[in-house]
Amino acid sequence: MRYRTLGGTGIQVSVHCLGTMMFGAVGNADHDDAARVIGTALDAGINFVDTADMYSAGESEEIVGKALAGRRDDVVLATKVHFPMGEGPNRGGNSRRWIVHEVEQSLRRLRTDWIDLYQIHRPDYTTDIEETLSALTDLVRAGKIRAFGSSTFPAEDITEAYHVAQRLGLQRFRTEQPPYSLVARGIERSVLPTCRRLGMGVLTWSPLASGFLSGKVRAGQPVDMTTGRAALNPQRFDASLPENQRKFEALAQLTAVAEDLGCTLAELAIAFPAAHPAVTSVITGPRTMAQLEATLKGAALVLDDETLDRIDAIVPPGTDLYRADGAWTPPSLTELTARRRPPADRAAE
């Protein structure tokens, strides 16, 4: 396993990061089996583990905490905060109040005295970025976290946070965690260049495009719409929908590339993000030991320029054919009042 420096922090992390979203009630609820998966990943040279407070309502963090007993000093441990954790108007978001409360809960569940990388899981436009950065800076100074980053932030928010930190003498986001895959390359337009310019580490998630690139979905074959991601988001997997035609055409072509390389589509998908110069580590989230083994095979695959050129011809750089589950959409697009003036104020005269 190769290692890269995490966003100028001096911390060395494996090129592949073990994501733990699938450990707990939403995936593998067998704590002992999940611990074996984590142990096998560490034995293979992965030293970077990523989780979040909201994964299975904290159960994922509890599993990770138990699995790392006796190995904590050798692991770079990352977790996240933002999404609601229970009922009530102040049990989520990016406020100082919530961050300071929730970091203590994560430390308890993870059975550790410090978190190496604490990430803001999504933007929160109800909270000034100064408020968030100030709280995170205080946590670094208190020794509870070593560094902090953002997750699924647009380039303009990453840039704003950087300048606010510079102006106010606060510590800054050291990393960004965006979705990135063979069929979701939109971050190549501005997020990745912005991170390179600001010296930030990048941890990409969803290399399998929520299972679309797992190899279970095949162009020209019926998709089982009753289970898994297809059941949750049928509009993204239904080949009969006109808007999915280009996606399934790309799937067939990418499968042919993998076959020519003598690897699976999943292995090709896992290897792809690591080839970008802005990417520090690729997060993969296996649920089972078999899925971890497939991940490790993809980690060993090196894509040459000819292969990357073929991929570019199928899905051009900066193109999104697939929107990752959980990707963030700004209020400027989702809220009608942000896009439409009141009727009485729409006319030019």
mmCIF file of C-alpha atoms in Angstrom, residues 161-305:
data_model
loop_
_atom_site.group_PDB
_atom_site.id
_atom_site.type_symbol
_atom_site.label_atom_id
_atom_site.label_comp_id
_atom_site.label_asym_id
_atom_site.label_seq_id
_atom_site.Cartn_x
_atom_site.Cartn_y
_atom_site.Cartn_z
ATOM 1 C CA ALA A 161 -13.812 29.259 4.059
ATOM 2 C CA TYR A 162 -10.141 29.592 3.155
ATOM 3 C CA HIS A 163 -10.282 33.389 2.965
ATOM 4 C CA VAL A 164 -12.314 33.705 6.171
ATOM 5 C CA ALA A 165 -9.729 31.609 8.003
ATOM 6 C CA GLN A 166 -6.881 33.703 6.589
ATOM 7 C CA ARG A 167 -8.563 36.999 7.477
ATOM 8 C CA LEU A 168 -9.489 36.023 11.051
ATOM 9 C CA GLY A 169 -6.411 34.002 11.948
ATOM 10 C CA LEU A 170 -8.343 30.728 12.245
ATOM 11 C CA GLN A 171 -7.193 27.290 11.192
ATOM 12 C CA ARG A 172 -8.510 26.187 7.825
ATOM 13 C CA PHE A 173 -10.036 23.204 6.124
ATOM 14 C CA ARG A 174 -7.175 20.837 5.316
ATOM 15 C CA THR A 175 -9.243 18.384 3.285
ATOM 16 C CA GLU A 176 -12.338 18.020 1.142
ATOM 17 C CA GLN A 177 -14.338 14.805 0.696
ATOM 18 C CA PRO A 178 -16.321 14.854 -2.601
ATOM 19 C CA PRO A 179 -18.036 12.121 -4.654
ATOM 20 C CA TYR A 180 -15.935 10.996 -7.628
ATOM 21 C CA SER A 181 -16.216 8.071 -10.031
ATOM 22 C CA LEU A 182 -15.947 7.001 -13.651
ATOM 23 C CA VAL A 183 -19.449 8.369 -14.281
ATOM 24 C CA ALA A 184 -19.422 11.309 -11.829
ATOM 25 C CA ARG A 185 -16.526 13.565 -12.848
ATOM 26 C CA GLY A 186 -18.044 16.979 -12.226
ATOM 27 C CA ILE A 187 -15.577 17.837 -9.457
ATOM 28 C CA GLU A 188 -12.797 17.924 -12.044
ATOM 29 C CA ARG A 189 -14.142 21.288 -13.229
ATOM 30 C CA SER A 190 -13.592 23.369 -10.101
ATOM 31 C CA VAL A 191 -13.486 21.429 -6.821
ATOM 32 C CA LEU A 192 -10.303 19.477 -7.578
ATOM 33 C CA PRO A 193 -8.432 22.463 -9.090
ATOM 34 C CA THR A 194 -9.449 24.582 -6.083
ATOM 35 C CA CYS A 195 -8.178 21.958 -3.648
ATOM 36 C CA ARG A 196 -4.862 21.706 -5.492
ATOM 37 C CA ARG A 197 -4.472 25.479 -5.518
ATOM 38 C CA LEU A 198 -5.139 25.694 -1.765
ATOM 39 C CA GLY A 199 -2.961 22.706 -0.873
ATOM 40 C CA MET A 200 -5.859 20.629 0.438
ATOM 41 C CA GLY A 201 -6.021 16.873 0.635
ATOM 42 C CA VAL A 202 -8.905 15.157 -1.174
ATOM 43 C CA LEU A 203 -10.691 12.019 0.024
ATOM 44 C CA THR A 204 -13.118 10.857 -2.647
ATOM 45 C CA TRP A 205 -16.230 8.798 -1.934
ATOM 46 C CA SER A 206 -18.579 6.553 -3.943
ATOM 47 C CA PRO A 207 -16.090 5.212 -6.539
ATOM 48 C CA LEU A 208 -18.691 2.569 -7.455
ATOM 49 C CA ALA A 209 -21.365 5.242 -8.035
ATOM 50 C CA SER A 210 -23.665 3.807 -5.367
ATOM 51 C CA GLY A 211 -23.343 0.337 -6.854
ATOM 52 C CA PHE A 212 -23.878 1.320 -10.491
ATOM 53 C CA LEU A 213 -20.259 0.331 -11.251
ATOM 54 C CA SER A 214 -20.188 -2.743 -9.010
ATOM 55 C CA GLY A 215 -20.596 -5.112 -11.944
ATOM 56 C CA LYS A 216 -24.052 -6.210 -10.818
ATOM 57 C CA VAL A 217 -25.686 -3.774 -13.241
ATOM 58 C CA ARG A 218 -25.138 -4.792 -16.863
ATOM 59 C CA ALA A 219 -26.094 -2.854 -19.960
ATOM 60 C CA GLY A 220 -28.783 -4.649 -21.947
ATOM 61 C CA GLN A 221 -29.862 -6.795 -19.006
ATOM 62 C CA PRO A 222 -32.822 -6.220 -16.673
ATOM 63 C CA VAL A 223 -32.004 -4.486 -13.399
ATOM 64 C CA ASP A 224 -33.440 -5.924 -10.191
ATOM 65 C CA MET A 225 -35.380 -2.906 -8.930
ATOM 66 C CA THR A 226 -36.537 -4.595 -5.720
ATOM 67 C CA THR A 227 -33.317 -4.519 -3.685
ATOM 68 C CA GLY A 228 -30.311 -2.348 -2.876
ATOM 69 C CA ARG A 229 -29.702 1.083 -4.351
ATOM 70 C CA ALA A 230 -32.004 0.371 -7.283
ATOM 71 C CA ALA A 231 -34.946 0.003 -4.900
ATOM 72 C CA LEU A 232 -34.034 3.240 -3.116
ATOM 73 C CA ASN A 233 -33.417 5.259 -6.298
ATOM 74 C CA PRO A 234 -35.150 3.485 -9.201
ATOM 75 C CA GLN A 235 -34.938 6.553 -11.424
ATOM 76 C CA ARG A 236 -31.140 6.200 -11.507
ATOM 77 C CA PHE A 237 -31.058 2.501 -12.414
ATOM 78 C CA ASP A 238 -34.070 2.115 -14.715
ATOM 79 C CA ALA A 239 -32.633 1.526 -18.192
ATOM 80 C CA SER A 240 -36.025 2.201 -19.775
ATOM 81 C CA LEU A 241 -35.903 5.878 -18.828
ATOM 82 C CA PRO A 242 -34.596 8.083 -21.687
ATOM 83 C CA GLU A 243 -32.393 10.131 -19.347
ATOM 84 C CA ASN A 244 -30.481 6.958 -18.415
ATOM 85 C CA GLN A 245 -29.654 5.916 -21.969
ATOM 86 C CA ARG A 246 -26.274 7.685 -22.063
ATOM 87 C CA LYS A 247 -25.399 6.273 -18.650
ATOM 88 C CA PHE A 248 -25.986 2.676 -19.744
ATOM 89 C CA GLU A 249 -24.100 3.247 -22.993
ATOM 90 C CA ALA A 250 -21.121 4.386 -20.930
ATOM 91 C CA LEU A 251 -21.548 1.384 -18.634
ATOM 92 C CA ALA A 252 -21.219 -1.004 -21.574
ATOM 93 C CA GLN A 253 -18.117 0.776 -22.883
ATOM 94 C CA LEU A 254 -16.452 0.922 -19.452
ATOM 95 C CA THR A 255 -17.155 -2.771 -18.945
ATOM 96 C CA ALA A 256 -15.331 -3.441 -22.231
ATOM 97 C CA VAL A 257 -12.327 -1.433 -20.988
ATOM 98 C CA ALA A 258 -12.208 -3.516 -17.812
ATOM 99 C CA GLU A 259 -12.441 -6.753 -19.790
ATOM 100 C CA ASP A 260 -9.569 -5.679 -22.033
ATOM 101 C CA LEU A 261 -7.476 -5.050 -18.905
ATOM 102 C CA GLY A 262 -8.407 -8.436 -17.478
ATOM 103 C CA CYS A 263 -10.052 -6.929 -14.407
ATOM 104 C CA THR A 264 -13.592 -6.411 -13.149
ATOM 105 C CA LEU A 265 -15.512 -3.184 -13.655
ATOM 106 C CA ALA A 266 -15.438 -2.645 -9.884
ATOM 107 C CA GLU A 267 -11.633 -2.914 -9.830
ATOM 108 C CA LEU A 268 -11.374 -0.409 -12.686
ATOM 109 C CA ALA A 269 -13.753 1.956 -10.858
ATOM 110 C CA ILE A 270 -11.781 1.754 -7.609
ATOM 111 C CA ALA A 271 -8.466 2.377 -9.371
ATOM 112 C CA PHE A 272 -9.687 5.365 -11.389
ATOM 113 C CA PRO A 273 -9.929 8.151 -8.744
ATOM 114 C CA ALA A 274 -6.450 7.462 -7.366
ATOM 115 C CA ALA A 275 -4.914 8.413 -10.739
ATOM 116 C CA HIS A 276 -5.914 12.080 -10.412
ATOM 117 C CA PRO A 277 -3.092 14.288 -9.049
ATOM 118 C CA ALA A 278 -5.457 16.128 -6.686
ATOM 119 C CA VAL A 279 -6.717 12.961 -4.987
ATOM 120 C CA THR A 280 -4.997 11.886 -1.785
ATOM 121 C CA SER A 281 -7.074 8.862 -0.824
ATOM 122 C CA VAL A 282 -10.035 6.923 -2.236
ATOM 123 C CA ILE A 283 -12.728 5.919 0.254
ATOM 124 C CA THR A 284 -14.320 2.540 -0.354
ATOM 125 C CA GLY A 285 -17.062 1.178 1.899
ATOM 126 C CA PRO A 286 -17.139 -2.638 1.874
ATOM 127 C CA ARG A 287 -19.896 -4.392 3.781
ATOM 128 C CA THR A 288 -18.371 -7.868 3.631
ATOM 129 C CA MET A 289 -14.948 -9.483 3.505
ATOM 130 C CA ALA A 290 -15.495 -10.395 -0.151
ATOM 131 C CA GLN A 291 -16.144 -6.752 -0.993
ATOM 132 C CA LEU A 292 -12.979 -5.736 0.862
ATOM 133 C CA GLU A 293 -10.971 -8.260 -1.145
ATOM 134 C CA ALA A 294 -12.321 -6.755 -4.371
ATOM 135 C CA THR A 295 -11.349 -3.316 -3.078
ATOM 136 C CA LEU A 296 -7.789 -4.441 -2.419
ATOM 137 C CA LYS A 297 -7.534 -5.836 -5.953
ATOM 138 C CA GLY A 298 -8.618 -2.451 -7.320
ATOM 139 C CA ALA A 299 -6.039 -0.755 -5.103
ATOM 140 C CA ALA A 300 -3.295 -2.774 -6.800
ATOM 141 C CA LEU A 301 -4.414 -1.854 -10.329
ATOM 142 C CA VAL A 302 -2.385 0.817 -12.156
ATOM 143 C CA LEU A 303 -4.124 2.537 -15.083
ATOM 144 C CA ASP A 304 -1.830 3.575 -17.929
ATOM 145 C CA ASP A 305 -2.319 6.643 -20.118
#
